[in-house]
Amino acid sequence: MKVLNCILLLLALLGSCQTKTTITHTLNSPTLIDIFPDSLALVEIEQKWGEEDFPVFMDDVMWYHSELMIMVDTLRMDRISTESRNLKLIGGEKTWEIEMDTTAQKWRYIYFDGTDFIEKDAIAMKDYLIENY
Protein backbone atom coordinates (compact mmCIF):
# COMPACT_ATOMS: atom_id res chain seq x y z
CA MET A 1 0.00 0.00 0.00
CA LYS A 2 2.89 2.36 0.79
CA VAL A 3 4.34 1.77 -2.67
CA LEU A 4 1.00 2.60 -4.31
CA ASN A 5 0.72 5.81 -2.27
CA CYS A 6 4.28 6.78 -3.25
CA ILE A 7 3.52 6.15 -6.92
CA LEU A 8 0.32 8.22 -6.72
CA LEU A 9 2.21 11.04 -4.99
CA LEU A 10 4.95 10.92 -7.63
CA LEU A 11 2.36 11.08 -10.43
CA ALA A 12 0.66 14.04 -8.77
CA LEU A 13 3.96 15.86 -8.35
CA LEU A 14 4.97 15.21 -11.95
CA GLY A 15 1.58 16.42 -13.14
CA SER A 16 1.84 19.62 -11.15
CA CYS A 17 5.24 20.38 -12.72
CA GLN A 18 3.92 20.20 -16.26
CA THR A 19 3.54 23.45 -18.14
CA LYS A 20 0.01 24.19 -19.24
CA THR A 21 0.25 24.17 -22.99
CA THR A 22 -2.91 25.08 -24.86
CA ILE A 23 -3.52 23.08 -28.01
CA THR A 24 -5.46 25.00 -30.69
CA HIS A 25 -7.69 23.28 -33.23
CA THR A 26 -9.23 25.27 -36.08
CA LEU A 27 -12.35 23.54 -37.39
CA ASN A 28 -13.63 24.11 -40.91
CA SER A 29 -16.20 21.34 -41.21
CA PRO A 30 -18.49 19.33 -38.94
CA THR A 31 -16.19 17.67 -36.42
CA LEU A 32 -16.56 15.66 -33.23
CA ILE A 33 -13.99 16.37 -30.54
CA ASP A 34 -13.68 13.72 -27.86
CA ILE A 35 -11.60 14.57 -24.83
CA PHE A 36 -10.68 11.75 -22.51
CA PRO A 37 -8.92 11.69 -19.14
CA ASP A 38 -5.17 11.55 -18.75
CA SER A 39 -3.45 9.08 -16.41
CA LEU A 40 -3.74 11.37 -13.38
CA ALA A 41 -7.49 11.77 -13.88
CA LEU A 42 -7.85 8.00 -14.24
CA VAL A 43 -6.10 7.53 -10.89
CA GLU A 44 -8.63 9.93 -9.34
CA ILE A 45 -11.51 8.03 -10.92
CA GLU A 46 -10.17 4.71 -9.67
CA GLN A 47 -9.89 6.11 -6.15
CA LYS A 48 -13.44 7.44 -6.34
CA TRP A 49 -14.98 4.19 -7.62
CA GLY A 50 -12.75 1.75 -5.74
CA GLU A 51 -10.83 -1.26 -6.98
CA GLU A 52 -13.89 -3.46 -7.31
CA ASP A 53 -16.24 -1.08 -9.17
CA PHE A 54 -13.66 0.76 -11.30
CA PRO A 55 -13.40 -1.97 -14.01
CA VAL A 56 -17.21 -2.11 -14.32
CA PHE A 57 -17.41 1.68 -14.60
CA MET A 58 -14.65 1.77 -17.23
CA ASP A 59 -16.30 -1.02 -19.21
CA ASP A 60 -19.54 0.98 -19.38
CA VAL A 61 -17.75 4.19 -20.36
CA MET A 62 -15.77 2.44 -23.09
CA TRP A 63 -18.87 0.72 -24.46
CA TYR A 64 -20.79 4.00 -24.85
CA HIS A 65 -17.67 5.68 -26.25
CA SER A 66 -17.21 2.93 -28.84
CA GLU A 67 -20.87 3.15 -29.86
CA LEU A 68 -20.44 6.87 -30.51
CA MET A 69 -17.16 6.35 -32.41
CA ILE A 70 -18.80 3.71 -34.62
CA MET A 71 -21.52 6.27 -35.44
CA VAL A 72 -18.93 8.96 -36.22
CA ASP A 73 -16.99 6.56 -38.46
CA THR A 74 -20.19 5.46 -40.22
CA LEU A 75 -21.04 9.11 -40.93
CA ARG A 76 -17.45 9.68 -42.15
CA MET A 77 -17.29 12.70 -39.88
CA ASP A 78 -14.03 14.42 -38.99
CA ARG A 79 -12.92 13.60 -35.47
CA ILE A 80 -10.29 14.85 -33.05
CA SER A 81 -9.44 12.62 -30.07
CA THR A 82 -7.26 14.07 -27.35
CA GLU A 83 -6.28 13.85 -23.73
CA SER A 84 -4.92 17.42 -23.79
CA ARG A 85 -5.84 19.29 -20.63
CA ASN A 86 -6.07 22.74 -22.25
CA LEU A 87 -7.73 23.21 -25.63
CA LYS A 88 -8.78 26.12 -27.74
CA LEU A 89 -11.36 25.31 -30.39
CA ILE A 90 -11.90 27.80 -33.20
CA GLY A 91 -14.81 27.21 -35.51
CA GLY A 92 -16.30 29.84 -37.75
CA GLU A 93 -17.00 32.90 -35.61
CA LYS A 94 -16.86 30.94 -32.33
CA THR A 95 -13.98 30.21 -29.98
CA TRP A 96 -14.13 27.86 -27.00
CA GLU A 97 -11.34 27.49 -24.46
CA ILE A 98 -11.44 24.34 -22.35
CA GLU A 99 -9.45 23.61 -19.20
CA MET A 100 -10.07 19.98 -18.31
CA ASP A 101 -8.38 20.25 -14.91
CA THR A 102 -11.06 22.69 -13.71
CA THR A 103 -14.05 20.47 -14.50
CA ALA A 104 -15.50 17.38 -12.87
CA GLN A 105 -16.26 15.97 -16.31
CA LYS A 106 -13.57 13.51 -17.35
CA TRP A 107 -14.93 12.57 -20.79
CA ARG A 108 -16.26 15.35 -23.00
CA TYR A 109 -17.87 15.14 -26.43
CA ILE A 110 -18.14 18.36 -28.38
CA TYR A 111 -19.62 18.58 -31.86
CA PHE A 112 -18.91 21.51 -34.16
CA ASP A 113 -21.69 21.63 -36.75
CA GLY A 114 -20.00 24.24 -38.95
CA THR A 115 -21.45 27.14 -36.98
CA ASP A 116 -21.86 26.27 -33.29
CA PHE A 117 -20.37 24.00 -30.66
CA ILE A 118 -22.68 21.49 -29.00
CA GLU A 119 -21.65 19.43 -25.96
CA LYS A 120 -23.42 16.26 -24.85
CA ASP A 121 -22.54 12.99 -23.15
CA ALA A 122 -21.78 9.98 -25.36
CA ILE A 123 -25.32 8.59 -25.37
CA ALA A 124 -27.02 11.94 -26.07
CA MET A 125 -24.39 12.85 -28.70
CA LYS A 126 -25.04 9.63 -30.62
CA ASP A 127 -28.78 10.38 -30.64
CA TYR A 128 -28.13 14.00 -31.66
CA LEU A 129 -25.93 12.95 -34.60
CA ILE A 130 -28.52 10.42 -35.80
CA GLU A 131 -31.14 13.18 -35.88
CA ASN A 132 -29.04 16.10 -37.14
CA TYR A 133 -26.11 14.98 -39.28
Backbone as a ProteinNet text record, in pm:
[ID]
protein_1_A
[PRIMARY]
MKVLNCILLLLALLGSCQTKTTITHTLNSPTLIDIFPDSLALVEIEQKWGEEDFPVFMDDVMWYHSELMIMVDTLRMDRISTESRNLKLIGGEKTWEIEMDTTAQKWRYIYFDGTDFIEKDAIAMKDYLIENY
[TERTIARY]
81.7	0	86.7	199.9	289.5	346	377.6	433.6	331.1	205.3	99.6	83.4	83.8	71.9	189.5	309.7	427.7	417	368.1	351.9	248.4	136.6	32.4	84.9	162.4	220.8	317.8	399.6	494.6	421.5	314.5	236.2	175	124.7	65.8	171.2	288.8	396.4	442.6	456.6	496.6	391.7	265.6	157.8	155.4	186.7	184.5	301.4	406.3	523.7	508.1	409.1	391.7	347.9	400.5	353.7	217.6	135.6	1.4	4.4	23.1	25.3	-116	-159.6	-290.9	-275.1	-350.4	-351.6	-468.6	-441.9	-545.8	-585.1	-715.5	-769.4	-861.9	-835.3	-922.6	-1008.9	-1139.6	-1234.7	-1301.8	-1303.1	-1362.7	-1481.9	-1508.8	-1619.8	-1676.6	-1794.1	-1849.3	-1746.9	-1723.7	-1619.4	-1665.2	-1634.2	-1656.3	-1522.3	-1519	-1399.1	-1429.5	-1350.3	-1367.9	-1243.3	-1267.7	-1160.1	-1172.5	-1064.3	-1068.1	-964.7	-979.1	-892.1	-748.6	-655.9	-516.7	-495.1	-373	-345.1	-373.1	-347.3	-374.4	-523.9	-603.4	-748.5	-801.3	-742.4	-785.4	-754.8	-642.9	-610.3	-716.5	-757.6	-863.5	-993.8	-1026.9	-1151	-1145.2	-1031.1	-1017.2	-1031.7	-975.2	-988.5	-1134	-1203.6	-1343.9	-1431.7	-1412.1	-1497.9	-1453.8	-1326.1	-1275.3	-1229.8	-1143.6	-1083.5	-1185.9	-1291.1	-1389.1	-1480.9	-1527	-1623.7	-1559.7	-1433	-1365.8	-1368.8	-1335.8	-1340.4	-1480.1	-1582.9	-1720.6	-1754.5	-1718.5	-1741.3	-1670.5	-1542.8	-1465.1	-1522.2	-1569.6	-1630.1	-1752.7	-1835.9	-1954.3	-1914.6	-1820	-1775.1	-1721.2	-1637.9	-1576.9	-1680.8	-1783.7	-1887.5	-1963.5	-2006.9	-2078.9	-1989.2	-1863.1	-1766.9	-1753.2	-1738.5	-1721.1	-1846.3	-1963.4	-2087.4	-2090.2	-2048.5	-2043.7	-1939.2	-1822.5	-1716.1	-1755.6	-1828.7	-1879.8	-1973.5	-2060.1	-2151.9	-2073.7	-1974.1	-1893.1	-1821.5	-1766	-1699.2	-1798	-1916.5	-2018.9	-2059.2	-2067.8	-2103.9	-1986	-1868.2	-1744.8	-1720.3	-1744.5	-1728.8	-1584	-1535.4	-1403.5	-1408.7	-1295.5	-1291.5	-1154.3	-1153.1	-1029.4	-1042.2	-948.6	-944	-820.8	-838.6	-725.7	-740.3	-627.4	-628.2	-563.3	-548.2	-492.1	-577.2	-513.2	-583.7	-632.7	-568.6	-606.8	-622.7	-742.5	-772.8	-834.8	-809	-877.8	-935.4	-1067	-1136.3	-1182.7	-1147.6	-1189.6	-1271	-1394.6	-1481.4	-1569.5	-1552.5	-1630.3	-1603.6	-1710.3	-1700.1	-1681.6	-1685.3	-1685.5	-1548.4	-1518.6	-1398.1	-1438.5	-1381.8	-1413.1	-1282.7	-1253.4	-1133.8	-1176.3	-1107.5	-1143.8	-1023.7	-1046.3	-944.9	-1000.6	-952.6	-1006.8	-978	-872.3	-838	-929.7	-1015.3	-1105.7	-1249.2	-1270.3	-1404.7	-1412.5	-1529.1	-1549.8	-1570.8	-1605.4	-1626.1	-1491.8	-1483.7	-1357.2	-1358.9	-1477.2	-1492.8	-1583.4	-1542.8	-1625.6	-1637.8	-1758.3	-1786.6	-1845.1	-1774.5	-1814.5	-1826.3	-1938.6	-1962.3	-1965	-1886.1	-1890.8	-1968.2	-2081.8	-2168.5	-2140.1	-2032.7	-1999.6	-2027.4	-2109.5	-2145	-2128.1	-2183.8	-2185.8	-2120.5	-2086.1	-2036.7	-2150.8	-2164.6	-2268.2	-2199.1	-2226.6	-2165.4	-2272.9	-2249.4	-2341.9	-2260.5	-2322.8	-2254.4	-2259.1	-2190.6	-2177.6	-2312.8	-2402.1	-2532.5	-2614.4	-2623.6	-2701.7	-2639.2	-2505.3	-2438.6	-2469.9	-2470.3	-2503.9	-2645.2	-2740.4	-2878.1	-2885.8	-2813.1	-2812.6	-2760.3	-2651.1	-2593.3	-2686.2	-2755.5	-2851.7	-2959.5	-3005.6	-3114.2	-3068.5	-2944	-2904	-2791	-2725.4	-2611.1	-2653.3
-118.7	0	126	120.6	235.7	265.1	158.9	176.6	244	200	260.3	408.6	440.7	581	663.4	606.5	677.7	701.7	601.6	615.1	723.1	721.2	822.2	961.8	975	1103.8	1150.5	1059.1	1092.3	1139	1067.1	1107.6	1246.5	1272.3	1403.8	1513.3	1486.7	1585.9	1611.6	1503.9	1520.9	1599.9	1570	1641.6	1788.6	1821.6	1962	2040.4	1971.4	2037.8	2064.5	2003.1	2019.8	2162.5	2214.5	2344.9	2327.1	2426.6	2418.7	2471.6	2382	2417.1	2407.1	2509.9	2508.4	2463.1	2360.5	2308.3	2374	2432.9	2500.3	2415	2398.8	2328.3	2424.9	2446	2527.1	2432.4	2445.4	2354.3	2423.4	2354.9	2411.3	2331.5	2219.2	2133.8	2065.3	2003.2	1932.8	1834	1844.8	1766.9	1729.7	1607	1566.2	1568.6	1633.2	1636.7	1553.4	1448.1	1371.9	1388.8	1431.1	1457.3	1352.2	1281	1174.6	1201.9	1137.6	1168.6	1122.8	1197.2	1154.8	1057.3	1010	907.6	957.2	1083.6	1136.5	1138.7	1176.1	1177.1	1035.3	938.9	799.8	748.4	790.5	752.8	808.7	933	993.2	915	877.5	803.1	667.9	601.4	470.6	484.3	589.2	610.9	637.8	711.7	744.4	619.1	535.4	419.4	297.6	290.9	175.4	65.3	-20	-125.9	-220	-248	-345.6	-289.4	-165.6	-107.7	-36	1.9	75.9	2.2	-128.6	-197.1	-198.8	-211.1	-211.1	-73.5	31.5	167.9	192.6	154.9	177.2	98.7	-22.4	-102.2	-31	23.6	97.6	221	297.9	419.2	383.9	281.5	243.9	189.6	123	71.5	188.1	285	400.1	482.7	495.9	567.5	496.8	365.7	293	300.8	299.2	314.6	449.5	554.3	686.8	691	632.7	635	555.5	446.6	370.9	459.6	535.3	626.7	732.9	791.8	896	839.1	719.1	655.6	624.6	577.2	546.4	671.8	783.9	910.7	975.5	915.7	968.4	1113.2	1136.9	1269.7	1288.9	1411.6	1442.4	1426.3	1382.3	1359.9	1396.9	1457	1485.1	1416.9	1328.2	1262.4	1312.3	1350.3	1406.7	1384.1	1381.7	1385.5	1515.1	1611.2	1741.7	1805.2	1869	1928.9	2069.2	2137.3	2274.4	2282.7	2313.5	2320.7	2455.2	2496.1	2612.2	2566	2570.7	2531.4	2657.1	2666.6	2779.7	2723.3	2767	2720.9	2833.9	2872.4	2984.4	3109.1	3168.5	3290.4	3259.6	3131.7	3093.6	3044.9	3072	3021.4	2965.1	2849.2	2786.3	2740.1	2791.6	2748.7	2652.9	2539.9	2433.5	2401.9	2403.4	2360.6	2238.4	2121.4	1997.6	1981.2	2042.1	2025.5	2104.2	2188.7	2268.7	2216.7	2101.6	2047.2	1907.4	1872.6	1738	1637.4	1686.1	1596.8	1542.3	1411.9	1351.1	1313.3	1282.9	1257.5	1366.9	1429	1534.6	1508.8	1529.2	1513.6	1644.8	1706.5	1836.5	1822.9	1864.5	1858.3	2000.6	2023.8	2150.9	2124.2	2190.7	2163.3	2252.8	2329.9	2423.7	2566.4	2581.8	2713.8	2722.6	2625.2	2627.3	2502.8	2513.4	2400	2345.8	2214.2	2148.6	2043.4	2042.7	1943.2	1854.8	1724.1	1626	1507.1	1422.3	1299.3	1202.1	1090.1	998	948.1	913	859.4	966.8	1084.7	1193.9	1242.4	1240.9	1285	1190.1	1060.2	963.4	990.1	1008.8	1038.1	1169.1	1270.1	1399.7	1385.6	1311.2	1295	1217.1	1117.9	1041.9	1136	1227.2	1317.9	1437.1	1481.3	1609.9	1607	1496	1498	1460.3
0	0	0	75.4	79	-58.9	-132.4	-266.8	-357.2	-349.2	-431	-396.4	-267.5	-227	-277.6	-274.1	-325	-475	-547.2	-692.3	-723.2	-650.6	-672.1	-640.7	-533.8	-498.7	-606.4	-656.4	-762.6	-888.3	-926.2	-1043.3	-1023.4	-904.6	-877.2	-884.2	-830.3	-835.2	-977.9	-1054.3	-1194.5	-1271.4	-1246.2	-1313.8	-1278.7	-1154.8	-1114.9	-1172.3	-1214.6	-1272.1	-1421.8	-1482.9	-1626.4	-1657.2	-1768.9	-1813.6	-1879.2	-1866.9	-1923.8	-2065.8	-2158.5	-2299.2	-2354.5	-2422.5	-2485.5	-2630	-2665.3	-2801.5	-2874.4	-2990.9	-3068.6	-3188.1	-3206.2	-3322.8	-3396.5	-3524.8	-3608.3	-3690	-3676.3	-3739.5	-3856.6	-3970.6	-4091.5	-4141.6	-4079.3	-4121.5	-3997.5	-4009.8	-3894.3	-3837.5	-3707.9	-3641.6	-3501.4	-3460.5	-3322.6	-3250.5	-3136.9	-3053.7	-2930.9	-2909.5	-2786.2	-2701.2	-2578.2	-2483.2	-2373.5	-2350.4	-2250.7	-2142.4	-2027.3	-1914	-1935.1	-1874.7	-1875.1	-1759.2	-1742.3	-1641.3	-1499.4	-1472.2	-1338.1	-1308.2	-1406.7	-1387.7	-1369.2	-1440.6	-1424.3	-1284.1	-1227.6	-1089.4	-994.9	-1015.6	-933.6	-946.2	-1068.8	-1092.2	-1022.8	-1032.5	-967.2	-816.1	-759.4	-614.8	-577.6	-661.1	-633.8	-638.6	-741.7	-761.7	-681	-647.7	-573.9	-668.4	-615.8	-698.1	-758.7	-684.7	-731.2	-839.9	-823.8	-917.4	-1035.9	-1023.4	-1130.3	-1264.6	-1270.5	-1401	-1463.3	-1380.6	-1431.5	-1488.5	-1414.3	-1460	-1593	-1600.9	-1723.2	-1840.8	-1814.4	-1920.7	-1978	-1891.4	-1937.6	-2018.3	-1966.4	-2035.7	-2173.9	-2180.7	-2308.9	-2407	-2357	-2446.1	-2510.7	-2429.7	-2485.3	-2577.5	-2540.1	-2624.9	-2760	-2757.3	-2884	-2970.8	-2908.8	-2985.6	-3057.7	-2989	-3051	-3162	-3139.6	-3240.6	-3365.4	-3347.1	-3462.4	-3543.9	-3475.3	-3544	-3620.8	-3558	-3622.2	-3744.6	-3732	-3846.2	-3958.1	-3922.3	-4022.4	-4098.8	-4029	-4093	-4165.8	-4153.8	-4214.5	-4172.1	-4046	-3988.5	-3943.1	-3953.9	-3898.8	-3747.5	-3690.7	-3546.6	-3492.9	-3377	-3304.8	-3169.7	-3138	-3007.4	-2934.4	-2808.8	-2735.3	-2585.7	-2518.5	-2372.7	-2323.5	-2415	-2378.8	-2270.2	-2176.1	-2063.1	-2094.3	-2189.5	-2225.3	-2376.5	-2419.6	-2562.5	-2596.7	-2718.2	-2774.1	-2906.7	-2916.9	-3039.2	-3110.6	-3237.7	-3319.6	-3434.7	-3444.2	-3551.3	-3598.4	-3723.5	-3775.5	-3693.3	-3642	-3560.5	-3411.9	-3375	-3233.4	-3187.8	-3062.9	-2998	-2862.6	-2827.4	-2700.2	-2637.8	-2519	-2446.3	-2335.9	-2328.1	-2235.2	-2147	-2016.3	-1920	-1847.8	-1886.2	-1831.2	-1682.3	-1631.9	-1490.7	-1398.5	-1453.8	-1371.1	-1377.3	-1436.4	-1450.1	-1390.2	-1339.9	-1286.5	-1399.2	-1517.4	-1631.3	-1677.3	-1693.6	-1735.4	-1883.2	-1936	-2079.2	-2132	-2241	-2300.1	-2449.3	-2500.7	-2642.8	-2692.3	-2784.9	-2838.2	-2989.1	-3042.1	-3185.9	-3240.2	-3342.9	-3415.6	-3542.9	-3559.8	-3674.8	-3795.4	-3788.8	-3895	-3853.1	-3749.1	-3697.7	-3546.4	-3475.7	-3329.2	-3270.7	-3142.4	-3065.9	-2981.2	-2978.5	-2899.8	-2814.7	-2684.5	-2595.9	-2536.1	-2541.8	-2485.2	-2436	-2353.5	-2315.2	-2433.4	-2422.9	-2536.4	-2587	-2496.5	-2536.8	-2608.7	-2548.1	-2607.4	-2737.8	-2746.7	-2869.8	-2984.7	-2957.1	-3061.8	-3113.9	-3023.7	-3064.4	-3142.7	-3098	-3166.1	-3308.8	-3326.1	-3459.9	-3552.4	-3498.6	-3579.7	-3633	-3550.3	-3588.3	-3672.3	-3656.5	-3713.6	-3814.8	-3836.5	-3927.7	-4067.2
[MASK]
+++++++++++++++++++++++++++++++++++++++++++++++++++++++++++++++++++++++++++++++++++++++++++++++++++++++++++++++++++++++++++++++++++++

